[in-house]
Short mmCIF file of C-alpha atoms in Angstrom, two decimals:
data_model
loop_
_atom_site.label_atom_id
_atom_site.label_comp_id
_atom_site.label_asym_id
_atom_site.label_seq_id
_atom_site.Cartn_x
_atom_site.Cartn_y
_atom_site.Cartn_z
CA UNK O 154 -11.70 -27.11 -106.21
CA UNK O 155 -10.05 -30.22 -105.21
CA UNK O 156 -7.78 -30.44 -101.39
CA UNK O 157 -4.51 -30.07 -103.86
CA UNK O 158 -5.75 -27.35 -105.45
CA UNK O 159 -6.69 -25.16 -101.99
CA UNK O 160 -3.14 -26.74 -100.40
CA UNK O 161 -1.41 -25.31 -103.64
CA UNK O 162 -3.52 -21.76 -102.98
CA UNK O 163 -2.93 -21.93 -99.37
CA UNK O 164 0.73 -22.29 -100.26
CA UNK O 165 1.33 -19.33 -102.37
CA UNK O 166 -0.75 -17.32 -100.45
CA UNK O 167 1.53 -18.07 -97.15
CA UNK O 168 4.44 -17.17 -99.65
CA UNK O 169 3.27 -14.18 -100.36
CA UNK O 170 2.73 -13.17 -97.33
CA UNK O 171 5.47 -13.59 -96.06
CA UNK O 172 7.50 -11.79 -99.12
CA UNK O 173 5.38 -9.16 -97.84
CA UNK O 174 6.79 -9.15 -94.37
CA UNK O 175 10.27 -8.80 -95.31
CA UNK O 176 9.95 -6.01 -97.92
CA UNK O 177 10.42 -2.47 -97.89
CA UNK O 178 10.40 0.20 -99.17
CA UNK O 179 10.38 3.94 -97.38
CA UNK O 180 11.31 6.93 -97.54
CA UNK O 181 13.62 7.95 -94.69
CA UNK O 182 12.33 10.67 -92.04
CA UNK O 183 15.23 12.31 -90.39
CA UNK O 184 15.01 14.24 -86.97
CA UNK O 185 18.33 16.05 -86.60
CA UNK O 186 18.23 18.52 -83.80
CA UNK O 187 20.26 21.92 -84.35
CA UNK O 188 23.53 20.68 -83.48
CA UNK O 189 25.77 22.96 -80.45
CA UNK O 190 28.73 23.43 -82.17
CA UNK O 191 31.60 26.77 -82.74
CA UNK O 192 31.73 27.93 -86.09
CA UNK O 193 34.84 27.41 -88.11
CA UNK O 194 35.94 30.62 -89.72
CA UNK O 195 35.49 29.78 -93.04
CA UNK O 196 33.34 30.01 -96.07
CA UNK O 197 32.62 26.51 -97.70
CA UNK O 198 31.20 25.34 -100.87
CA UNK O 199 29.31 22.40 -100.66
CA UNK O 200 28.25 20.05 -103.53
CA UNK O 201 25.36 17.48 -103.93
CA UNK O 202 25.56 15.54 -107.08
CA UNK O 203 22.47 13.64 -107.86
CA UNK O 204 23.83 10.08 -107.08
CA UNK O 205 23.80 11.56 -103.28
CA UNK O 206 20.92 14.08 -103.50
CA UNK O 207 19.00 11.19 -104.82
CA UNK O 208 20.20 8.33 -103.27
CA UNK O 209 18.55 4.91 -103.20
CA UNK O 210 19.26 1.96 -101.34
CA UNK O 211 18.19 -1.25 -103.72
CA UNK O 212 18.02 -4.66 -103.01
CA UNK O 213 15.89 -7.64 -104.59
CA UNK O 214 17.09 -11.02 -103.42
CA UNK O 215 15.42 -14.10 -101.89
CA UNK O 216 16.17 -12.84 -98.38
CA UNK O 217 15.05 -8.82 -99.16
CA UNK O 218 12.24 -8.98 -102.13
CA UNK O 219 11.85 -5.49 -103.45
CA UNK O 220 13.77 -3.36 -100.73
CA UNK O 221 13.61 0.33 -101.67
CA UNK O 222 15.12 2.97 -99.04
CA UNK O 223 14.95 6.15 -100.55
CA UNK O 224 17.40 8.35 -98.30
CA UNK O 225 18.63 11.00 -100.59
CA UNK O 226 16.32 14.15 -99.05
CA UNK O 227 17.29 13.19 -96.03
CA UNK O 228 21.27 12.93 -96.32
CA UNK O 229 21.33 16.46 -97.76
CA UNK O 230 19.07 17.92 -94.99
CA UNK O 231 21.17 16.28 -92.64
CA UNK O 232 24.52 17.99 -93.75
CA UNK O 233 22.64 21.67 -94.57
CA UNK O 234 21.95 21.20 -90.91
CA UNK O 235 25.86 20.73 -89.91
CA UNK O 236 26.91 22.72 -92.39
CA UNK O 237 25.31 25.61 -91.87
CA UNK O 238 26.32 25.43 -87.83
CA UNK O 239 29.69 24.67 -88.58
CA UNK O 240 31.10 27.41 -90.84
CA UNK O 241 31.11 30.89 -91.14
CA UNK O 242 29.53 30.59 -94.65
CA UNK O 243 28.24 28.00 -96.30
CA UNK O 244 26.87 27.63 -99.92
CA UNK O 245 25.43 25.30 -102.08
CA UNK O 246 27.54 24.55 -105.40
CA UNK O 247 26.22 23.30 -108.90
CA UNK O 248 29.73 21.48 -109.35
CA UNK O 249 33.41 21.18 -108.20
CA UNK O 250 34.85 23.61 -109.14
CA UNK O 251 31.56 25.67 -109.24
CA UNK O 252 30.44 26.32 -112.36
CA UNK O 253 28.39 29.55 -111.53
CA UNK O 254 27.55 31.63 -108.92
CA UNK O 255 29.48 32.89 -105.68
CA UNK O 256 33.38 32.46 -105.63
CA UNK O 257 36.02 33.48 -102.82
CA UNK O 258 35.70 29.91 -101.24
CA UNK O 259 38.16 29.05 -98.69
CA UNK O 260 37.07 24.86 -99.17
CA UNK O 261 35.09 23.03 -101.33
CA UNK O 262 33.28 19.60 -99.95
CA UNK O 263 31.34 16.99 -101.86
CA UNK O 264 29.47 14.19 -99.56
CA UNK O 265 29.00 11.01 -101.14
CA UNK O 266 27.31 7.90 -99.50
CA UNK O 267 29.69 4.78 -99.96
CA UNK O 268 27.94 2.14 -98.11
CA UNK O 269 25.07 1.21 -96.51
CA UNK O 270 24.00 -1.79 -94.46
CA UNK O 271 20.96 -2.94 -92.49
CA UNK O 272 20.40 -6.07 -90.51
CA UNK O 273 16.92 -6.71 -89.16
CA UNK O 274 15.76 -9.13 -86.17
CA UNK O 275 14.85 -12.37 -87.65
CA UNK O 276 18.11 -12.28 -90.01
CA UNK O 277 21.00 -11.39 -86.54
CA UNK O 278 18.54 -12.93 -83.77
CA UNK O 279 18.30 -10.11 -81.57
CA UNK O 280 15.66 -7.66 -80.88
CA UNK O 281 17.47 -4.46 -83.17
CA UNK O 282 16.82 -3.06 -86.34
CA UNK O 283 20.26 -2.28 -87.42
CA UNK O 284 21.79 0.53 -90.00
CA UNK O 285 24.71 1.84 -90.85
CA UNK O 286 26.47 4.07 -93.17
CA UNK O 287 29.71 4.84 -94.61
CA UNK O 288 30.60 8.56 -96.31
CA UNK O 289 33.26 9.37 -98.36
CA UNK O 290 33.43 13.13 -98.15
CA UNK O 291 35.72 14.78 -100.76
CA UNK O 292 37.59 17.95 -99.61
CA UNK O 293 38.85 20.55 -102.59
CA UNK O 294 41.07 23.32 -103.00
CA UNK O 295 39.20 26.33 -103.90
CA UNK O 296 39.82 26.05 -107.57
CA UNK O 297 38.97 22.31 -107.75
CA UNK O 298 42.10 20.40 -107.16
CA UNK O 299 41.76 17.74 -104.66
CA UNK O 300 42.65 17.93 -101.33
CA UNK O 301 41.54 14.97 -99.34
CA UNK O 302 38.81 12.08 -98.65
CA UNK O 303 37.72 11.73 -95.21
CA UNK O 304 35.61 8.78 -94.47
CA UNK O 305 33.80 8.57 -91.33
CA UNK O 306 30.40 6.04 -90.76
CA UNK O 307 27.24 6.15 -88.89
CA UNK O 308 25.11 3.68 -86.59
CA UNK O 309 22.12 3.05 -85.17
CA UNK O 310 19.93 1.06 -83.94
CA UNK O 311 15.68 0.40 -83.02
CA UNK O 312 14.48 -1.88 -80.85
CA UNK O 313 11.72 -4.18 -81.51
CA UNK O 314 9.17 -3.28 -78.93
CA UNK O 315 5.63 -1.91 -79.56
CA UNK O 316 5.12 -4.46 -82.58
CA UNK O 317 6.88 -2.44 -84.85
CA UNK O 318 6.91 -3.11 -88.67
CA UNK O 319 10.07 -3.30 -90.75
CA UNK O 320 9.57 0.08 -92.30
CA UNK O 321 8.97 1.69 -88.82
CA UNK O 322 12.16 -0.14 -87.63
CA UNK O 323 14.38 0.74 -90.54
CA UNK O 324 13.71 4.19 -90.54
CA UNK O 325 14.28 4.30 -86.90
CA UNK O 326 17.44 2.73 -87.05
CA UNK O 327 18.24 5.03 -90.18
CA UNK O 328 17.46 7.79 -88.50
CA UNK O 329 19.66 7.61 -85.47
CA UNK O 330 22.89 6.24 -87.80
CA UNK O 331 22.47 9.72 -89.73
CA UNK O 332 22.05 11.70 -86.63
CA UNK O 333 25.44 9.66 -85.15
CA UNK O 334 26.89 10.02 -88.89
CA UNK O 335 26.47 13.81 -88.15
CA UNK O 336 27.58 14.08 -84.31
CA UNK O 337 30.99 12.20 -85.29
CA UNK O 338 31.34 15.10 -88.27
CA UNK O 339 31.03 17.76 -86.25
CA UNK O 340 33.04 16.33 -83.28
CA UNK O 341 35.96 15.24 -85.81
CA UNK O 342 36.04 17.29 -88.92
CA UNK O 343 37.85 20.29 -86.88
CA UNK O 344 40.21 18.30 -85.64
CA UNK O 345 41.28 17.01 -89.89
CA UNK O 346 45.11 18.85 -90.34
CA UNK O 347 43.71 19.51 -93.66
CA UNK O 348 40.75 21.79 -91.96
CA UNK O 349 43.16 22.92 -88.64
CA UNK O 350 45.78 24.36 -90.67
CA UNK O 351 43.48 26.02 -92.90
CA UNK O 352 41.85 27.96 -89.91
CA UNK O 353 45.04 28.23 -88.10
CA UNK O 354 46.29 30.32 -91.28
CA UNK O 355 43.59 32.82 -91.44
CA UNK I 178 -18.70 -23.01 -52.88
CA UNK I 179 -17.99 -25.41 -55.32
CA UNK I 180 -14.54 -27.77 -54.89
CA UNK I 181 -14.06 -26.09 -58.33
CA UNK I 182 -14.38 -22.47 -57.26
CA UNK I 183 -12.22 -22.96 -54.34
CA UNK I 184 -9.60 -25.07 -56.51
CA UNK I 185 -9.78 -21.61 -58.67
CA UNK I 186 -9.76 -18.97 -55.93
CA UNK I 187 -6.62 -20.95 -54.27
CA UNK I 188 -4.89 -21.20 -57.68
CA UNK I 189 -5.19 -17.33 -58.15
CA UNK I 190 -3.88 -16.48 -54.49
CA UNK I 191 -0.95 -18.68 -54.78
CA UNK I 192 -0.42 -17.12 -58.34
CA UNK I 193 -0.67 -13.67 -57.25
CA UNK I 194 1.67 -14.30 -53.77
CA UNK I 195 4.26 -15.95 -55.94
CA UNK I 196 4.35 -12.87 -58.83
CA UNK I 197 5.69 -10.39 -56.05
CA UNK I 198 9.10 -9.34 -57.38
CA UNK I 199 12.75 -8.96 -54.76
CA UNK I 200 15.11 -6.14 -55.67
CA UNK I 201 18.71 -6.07 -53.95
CA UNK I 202 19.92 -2.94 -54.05
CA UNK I 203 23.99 -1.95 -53.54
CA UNK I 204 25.04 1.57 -53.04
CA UNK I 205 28.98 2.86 -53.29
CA UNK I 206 29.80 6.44 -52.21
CA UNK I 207 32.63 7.67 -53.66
CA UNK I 208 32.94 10.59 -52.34
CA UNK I 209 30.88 12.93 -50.45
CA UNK I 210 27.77 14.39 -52.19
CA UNK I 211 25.63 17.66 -51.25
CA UNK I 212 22.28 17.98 -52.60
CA UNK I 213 21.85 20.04 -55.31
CA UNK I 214 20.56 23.87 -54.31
CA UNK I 215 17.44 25.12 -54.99
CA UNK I 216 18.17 26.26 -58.88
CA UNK I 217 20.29 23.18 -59.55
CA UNK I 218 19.34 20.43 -61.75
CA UNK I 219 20.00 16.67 -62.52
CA UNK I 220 19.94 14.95 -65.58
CA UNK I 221 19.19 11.37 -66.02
CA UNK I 222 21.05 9.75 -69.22
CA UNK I 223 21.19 6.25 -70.30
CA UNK I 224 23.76 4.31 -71.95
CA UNK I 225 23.28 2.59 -75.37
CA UNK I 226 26.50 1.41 -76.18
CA UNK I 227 26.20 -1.88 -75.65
CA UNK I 228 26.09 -4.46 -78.57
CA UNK I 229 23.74 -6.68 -76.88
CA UNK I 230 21.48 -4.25 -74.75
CA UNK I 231 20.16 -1.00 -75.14
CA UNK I 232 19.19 0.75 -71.71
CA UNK I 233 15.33 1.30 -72.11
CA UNK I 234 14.13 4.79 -72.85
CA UNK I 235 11.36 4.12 -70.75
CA UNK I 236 13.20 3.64 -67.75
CA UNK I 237 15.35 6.12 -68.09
CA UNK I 238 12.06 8.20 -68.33
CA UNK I 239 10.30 6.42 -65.54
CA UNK I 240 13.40 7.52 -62.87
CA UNK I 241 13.81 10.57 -63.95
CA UNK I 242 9.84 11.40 -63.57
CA UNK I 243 9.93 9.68 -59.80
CA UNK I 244 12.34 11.75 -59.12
CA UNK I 245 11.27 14.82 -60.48
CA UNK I 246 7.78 13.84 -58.26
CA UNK I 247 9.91 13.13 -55.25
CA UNK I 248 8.44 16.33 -53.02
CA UNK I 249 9.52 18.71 -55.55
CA UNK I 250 12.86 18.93 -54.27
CA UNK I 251 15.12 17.57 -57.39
CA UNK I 252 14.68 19.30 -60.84
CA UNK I 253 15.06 17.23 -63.28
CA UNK I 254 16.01 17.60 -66.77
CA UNK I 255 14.26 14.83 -69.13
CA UNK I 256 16.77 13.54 -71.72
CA UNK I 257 15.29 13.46 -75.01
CA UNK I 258 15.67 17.68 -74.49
CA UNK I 259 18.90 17.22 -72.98
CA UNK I 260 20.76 15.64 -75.44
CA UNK I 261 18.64 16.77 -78.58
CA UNK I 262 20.08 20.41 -77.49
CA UNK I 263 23.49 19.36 -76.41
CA UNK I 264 23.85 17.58 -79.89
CA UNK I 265 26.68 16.25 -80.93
CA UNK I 266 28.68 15.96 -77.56
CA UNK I 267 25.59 13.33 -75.69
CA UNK I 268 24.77 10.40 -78.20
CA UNK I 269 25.56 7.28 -78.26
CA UNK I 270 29.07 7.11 -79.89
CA UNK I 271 30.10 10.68 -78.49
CA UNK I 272 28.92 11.10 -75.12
CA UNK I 273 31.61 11.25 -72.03
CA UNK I 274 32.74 7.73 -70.86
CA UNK I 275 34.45 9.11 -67.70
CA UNK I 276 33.71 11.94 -65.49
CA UNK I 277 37.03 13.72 -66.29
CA UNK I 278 35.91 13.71 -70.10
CA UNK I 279 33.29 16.12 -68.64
CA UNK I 280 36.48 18.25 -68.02
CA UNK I 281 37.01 18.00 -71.81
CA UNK I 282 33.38 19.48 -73.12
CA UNK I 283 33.52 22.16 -70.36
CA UNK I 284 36.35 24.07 -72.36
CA UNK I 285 34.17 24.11 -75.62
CA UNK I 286 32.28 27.50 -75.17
CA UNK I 287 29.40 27.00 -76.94
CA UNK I 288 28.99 23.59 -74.13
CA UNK I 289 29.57 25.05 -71.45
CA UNK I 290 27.09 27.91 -71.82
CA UNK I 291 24.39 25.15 -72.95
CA UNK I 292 25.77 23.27 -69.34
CA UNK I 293 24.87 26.76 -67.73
CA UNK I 294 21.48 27.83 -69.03
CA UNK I 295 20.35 24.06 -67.71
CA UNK I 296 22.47 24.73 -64.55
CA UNK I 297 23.04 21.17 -64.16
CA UNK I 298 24.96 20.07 -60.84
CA UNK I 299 24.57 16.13 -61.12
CA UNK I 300 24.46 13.70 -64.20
CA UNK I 301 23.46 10.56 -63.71
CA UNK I 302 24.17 7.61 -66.04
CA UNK I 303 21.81 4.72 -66.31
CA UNK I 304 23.00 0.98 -67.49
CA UNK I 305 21.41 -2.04 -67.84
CA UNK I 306 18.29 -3.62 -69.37
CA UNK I 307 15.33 -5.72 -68.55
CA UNK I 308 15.48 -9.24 -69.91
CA UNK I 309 13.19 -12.61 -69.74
CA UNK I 310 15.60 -15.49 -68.11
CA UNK I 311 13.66 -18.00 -68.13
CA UNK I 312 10.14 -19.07 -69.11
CA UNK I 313 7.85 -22.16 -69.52
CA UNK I 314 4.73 -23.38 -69.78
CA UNK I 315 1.83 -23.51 -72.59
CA UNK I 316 -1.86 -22.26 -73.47
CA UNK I 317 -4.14 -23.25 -75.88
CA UNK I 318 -7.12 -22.13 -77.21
CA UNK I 319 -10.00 -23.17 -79.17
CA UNK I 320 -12.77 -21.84 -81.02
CA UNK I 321 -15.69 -23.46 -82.00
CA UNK I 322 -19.74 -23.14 -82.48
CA UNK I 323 -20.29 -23.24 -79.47
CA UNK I 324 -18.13 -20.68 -78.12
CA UNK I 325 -14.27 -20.89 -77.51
CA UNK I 326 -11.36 -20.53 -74.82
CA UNK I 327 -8.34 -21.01 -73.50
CA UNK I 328 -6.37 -23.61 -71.15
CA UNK I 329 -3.08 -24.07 -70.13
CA UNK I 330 -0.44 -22.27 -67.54
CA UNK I 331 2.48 -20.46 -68.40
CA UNK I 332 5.37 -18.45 -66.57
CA UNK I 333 8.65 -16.39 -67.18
CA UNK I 334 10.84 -14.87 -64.67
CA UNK I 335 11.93 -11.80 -65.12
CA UNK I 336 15.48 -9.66 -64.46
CA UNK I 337 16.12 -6.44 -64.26
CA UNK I 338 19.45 -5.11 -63.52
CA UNK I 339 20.68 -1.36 -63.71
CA UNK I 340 23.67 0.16 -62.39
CA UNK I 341 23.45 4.03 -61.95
CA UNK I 342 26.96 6.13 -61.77
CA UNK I 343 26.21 9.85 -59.99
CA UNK I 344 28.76 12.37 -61.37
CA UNK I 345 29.27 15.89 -59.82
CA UNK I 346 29.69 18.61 -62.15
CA UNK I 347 30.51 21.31 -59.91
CA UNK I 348 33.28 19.07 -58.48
CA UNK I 349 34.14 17.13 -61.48
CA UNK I 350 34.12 13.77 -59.50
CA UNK I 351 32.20 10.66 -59.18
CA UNK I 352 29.74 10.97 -56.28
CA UNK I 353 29.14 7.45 -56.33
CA UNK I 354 27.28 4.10 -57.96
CA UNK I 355 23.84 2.77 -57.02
CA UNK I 356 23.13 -0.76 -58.79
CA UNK I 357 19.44 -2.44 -57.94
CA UNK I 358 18.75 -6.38 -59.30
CA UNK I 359 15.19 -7.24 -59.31
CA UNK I 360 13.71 -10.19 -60.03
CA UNK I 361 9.94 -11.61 -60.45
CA UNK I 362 8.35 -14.45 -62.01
CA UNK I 363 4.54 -13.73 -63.87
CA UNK I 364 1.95 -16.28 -63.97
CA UNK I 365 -0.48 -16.31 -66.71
CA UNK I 366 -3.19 -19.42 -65.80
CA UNK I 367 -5.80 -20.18 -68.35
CA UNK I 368 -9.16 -21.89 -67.43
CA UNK I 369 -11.66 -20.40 -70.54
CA UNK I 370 -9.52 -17.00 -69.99
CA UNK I 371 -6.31 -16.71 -69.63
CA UNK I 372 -5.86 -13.94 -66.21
CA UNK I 373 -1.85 -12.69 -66.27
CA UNK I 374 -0.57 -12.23 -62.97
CA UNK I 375 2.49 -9.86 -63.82
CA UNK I 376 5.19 -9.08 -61.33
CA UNK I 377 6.17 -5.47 -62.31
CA UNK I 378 9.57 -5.91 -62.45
CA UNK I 379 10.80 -3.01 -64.30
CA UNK I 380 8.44 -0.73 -62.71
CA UNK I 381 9.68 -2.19 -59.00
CA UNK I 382 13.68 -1.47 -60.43
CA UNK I 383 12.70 2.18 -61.70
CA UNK I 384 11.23 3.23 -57.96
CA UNK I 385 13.97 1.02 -55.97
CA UNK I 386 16.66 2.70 -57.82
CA UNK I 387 15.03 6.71 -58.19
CA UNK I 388 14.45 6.01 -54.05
CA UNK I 389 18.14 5.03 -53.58
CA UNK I 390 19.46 8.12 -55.88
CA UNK I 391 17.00 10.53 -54.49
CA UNK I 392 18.79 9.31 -50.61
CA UNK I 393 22.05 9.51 -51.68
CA UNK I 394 21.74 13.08 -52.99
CA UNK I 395 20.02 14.24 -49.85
#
């Protein structure tokens, strides 16, 4: 092998290596604790189409080869968690309106992720994985007919230290913009007129 | 002993004199403070809201441990378990800016019975960071058949500023603010192995400022 020939293997070898580095691909861990929160007096439908239930955050450019966050498990275990502390009932829903099962809801919801957006280190100069998320969550009348969109978004962030890898530091940072996606819910959704008059009314 | 030993041994001293670290420390009193009674706790909280600074979990652990060791006589309440059971109403984007917000979370039932099973008479809220301001110097090191190592000399200075706001529950007031700056500069010389002299700055802010709160709520 001639000295062009090992600076040409060096070469691709230090390019791949570094495509390496900047991929990922996970599949997000969420810790939500059980949130502290007064139940609303209602019983709620809620439905997970499989665009949310399943969702997937893609990205192949020259920047982020082959990114693949796979979040949808962990978005729908995050709102059964608020959900269920939230209202007086809450059930799952194969469809708005549902198309079997349980009736006599007083709302219908259907969570959708609308945006999502990481930053890491080496692209913002700081020492932060960053995330964060936007939801669109559609609110029905009990027989289908819409009632409202509420959108309301999520942050976090993970610091660099310990030598952390990207997927480490992305799911961190994943992790607490679901778990602050989730506090703001909880904290704001009561206050909606759409969801104050409703329990005012009963 | 060799010129070279001594040239060493007087190269370490001066190193390790000159990685000692200064805090200042600057206490406010607000109003007047009791200390907390025998079944009362404290919980120490830090403050990530901060674009360019998160306040480091690990000092926020390390204060409220030395003062949870400080002769048994403070309780306190570490907050990972605080705020992972008072979820929503303590993270980041939802957590009480003033002490009359406090006020606010009090009239939600389900808080304030969480706010009595911990029995919690102060909070305290940590801000700041620990951040390298300056730092110079190079080492280099070599490998070869014979064997390899290192030579060079490099420093940074350290800073470590925190500003700690004591808020009464039972009262609803702020007790008071405690800030601490402390500053060192580590040495790490390099003659075959590099030897880091660190000035434990961090560590020197988390027991100047736990001393400081543990006084003020005496």
């Amino acid at each position: 092998m001639t000295r062009k020939h090992l600076v040409l293997v060096a070469g691709v070898l230090a390019g791949l290596v570094a495509c390496e580095a900047n991929k990922v691909s996970l599949k997000v861990v969420t810790d939500i604790p059980a949130p502290v929160a007064a139940r609303l007096p209602l019983k709620v439908g809620v439905y997970y189409d499989d665009k949310f239930a399943n969702h997937v955050y893609e990205e192949n450019s020259e920047d982020r080869p082959n990114w693949r966050i796979e979040s949808g498990a962990s978005q729908t275990a995050l709102f059964d968690q608020i959900l269920s502390s939230m209202f007086a009932e809450i059930q799952r829903i194969d469809g708005v309106p549902p198309k079997s099962g349980s009736s006599g809801f007083d709302l219908l919801l259907a969570p959708q992720v609308e945006e999502m957006q990481f930053s890491t280190p080496t692209e913002i100069k700081t020492e932060f994985y960053e995330a964060w998320v936007r939801y669109a969550l559609a609110m029905y009348e009990p027989d289908g007919s819409p009632l409202a969109t509420w959108r309301f978004e999520g942050y976090g962030k993970s610091s660099t230290e310990f030598l952390k890898n990207m997927d480490t530091g992305m799911n961190e940072a994943i992790n607490v913009a679901l778990r602050d996606a989730g506090a703001k819910f909880i904290v704001k959704f009561p206050d909606l007129p759409e969801i104050k008059s409703r329990v005012e009314g009963r | 002993m060799k010129p070279g030993s001594i040239t060493l041994a007087a190269f370490l001293l001066y190193g390790l004199s000159g990685c000692k670290s200064t805090t200042v420390v600057d206490v406010y009193r607000e109003s007047p403070s009791a200390a907390p009674a025998a079944d009362e706790s404290i919980v120490v909280l830090g403050r990530r809201h901060a674009m360019d600074h998160d306040t480091e979990t690990d000092f926020v652990t390390c204060v409220g441990q030395t003062l949870n060791g400080s002769h048994g006589r403070l309780r306190v309440i570490p907050e990972k378990q605080f705020v992972d059971t008072m979820y929503p109403y303590f993270e980041t984007s939802t957590a009480p800016m003033d002490v009359l917000n406090l006020n606010k979370l009090v009239k939600i039932p389900v808080v304030a019975a969480k706010f009595n099973e911990f029995k919690v008479r102060y909070f305290i809220w940590v801000d700041g960071a620990t951040e390298t301001v300056d730092k110079a110097g190079s080492i280099s090191c070599a490998i070869g058949p014979g064997g390899g190592g290192c030579f060079g000399f490099a420093y940074w200075e350290d800073e470590a500023n925190y500003e700690a706001s004591i808020w009464d529950f039972k009262q609803l007031t702020l007790s008071g603010k405690i800030s601490t700056e402390t500053q060192g500069t580590s040495y790490l010389p390099a003659v075959v192995i590099p030897i880091p002299l660190l000035a434990r700055v961090q560590s020197n802010a988390c027991k100047s400022l736990a001393a400081q709160i543990e006084s003020f709520l005496k």
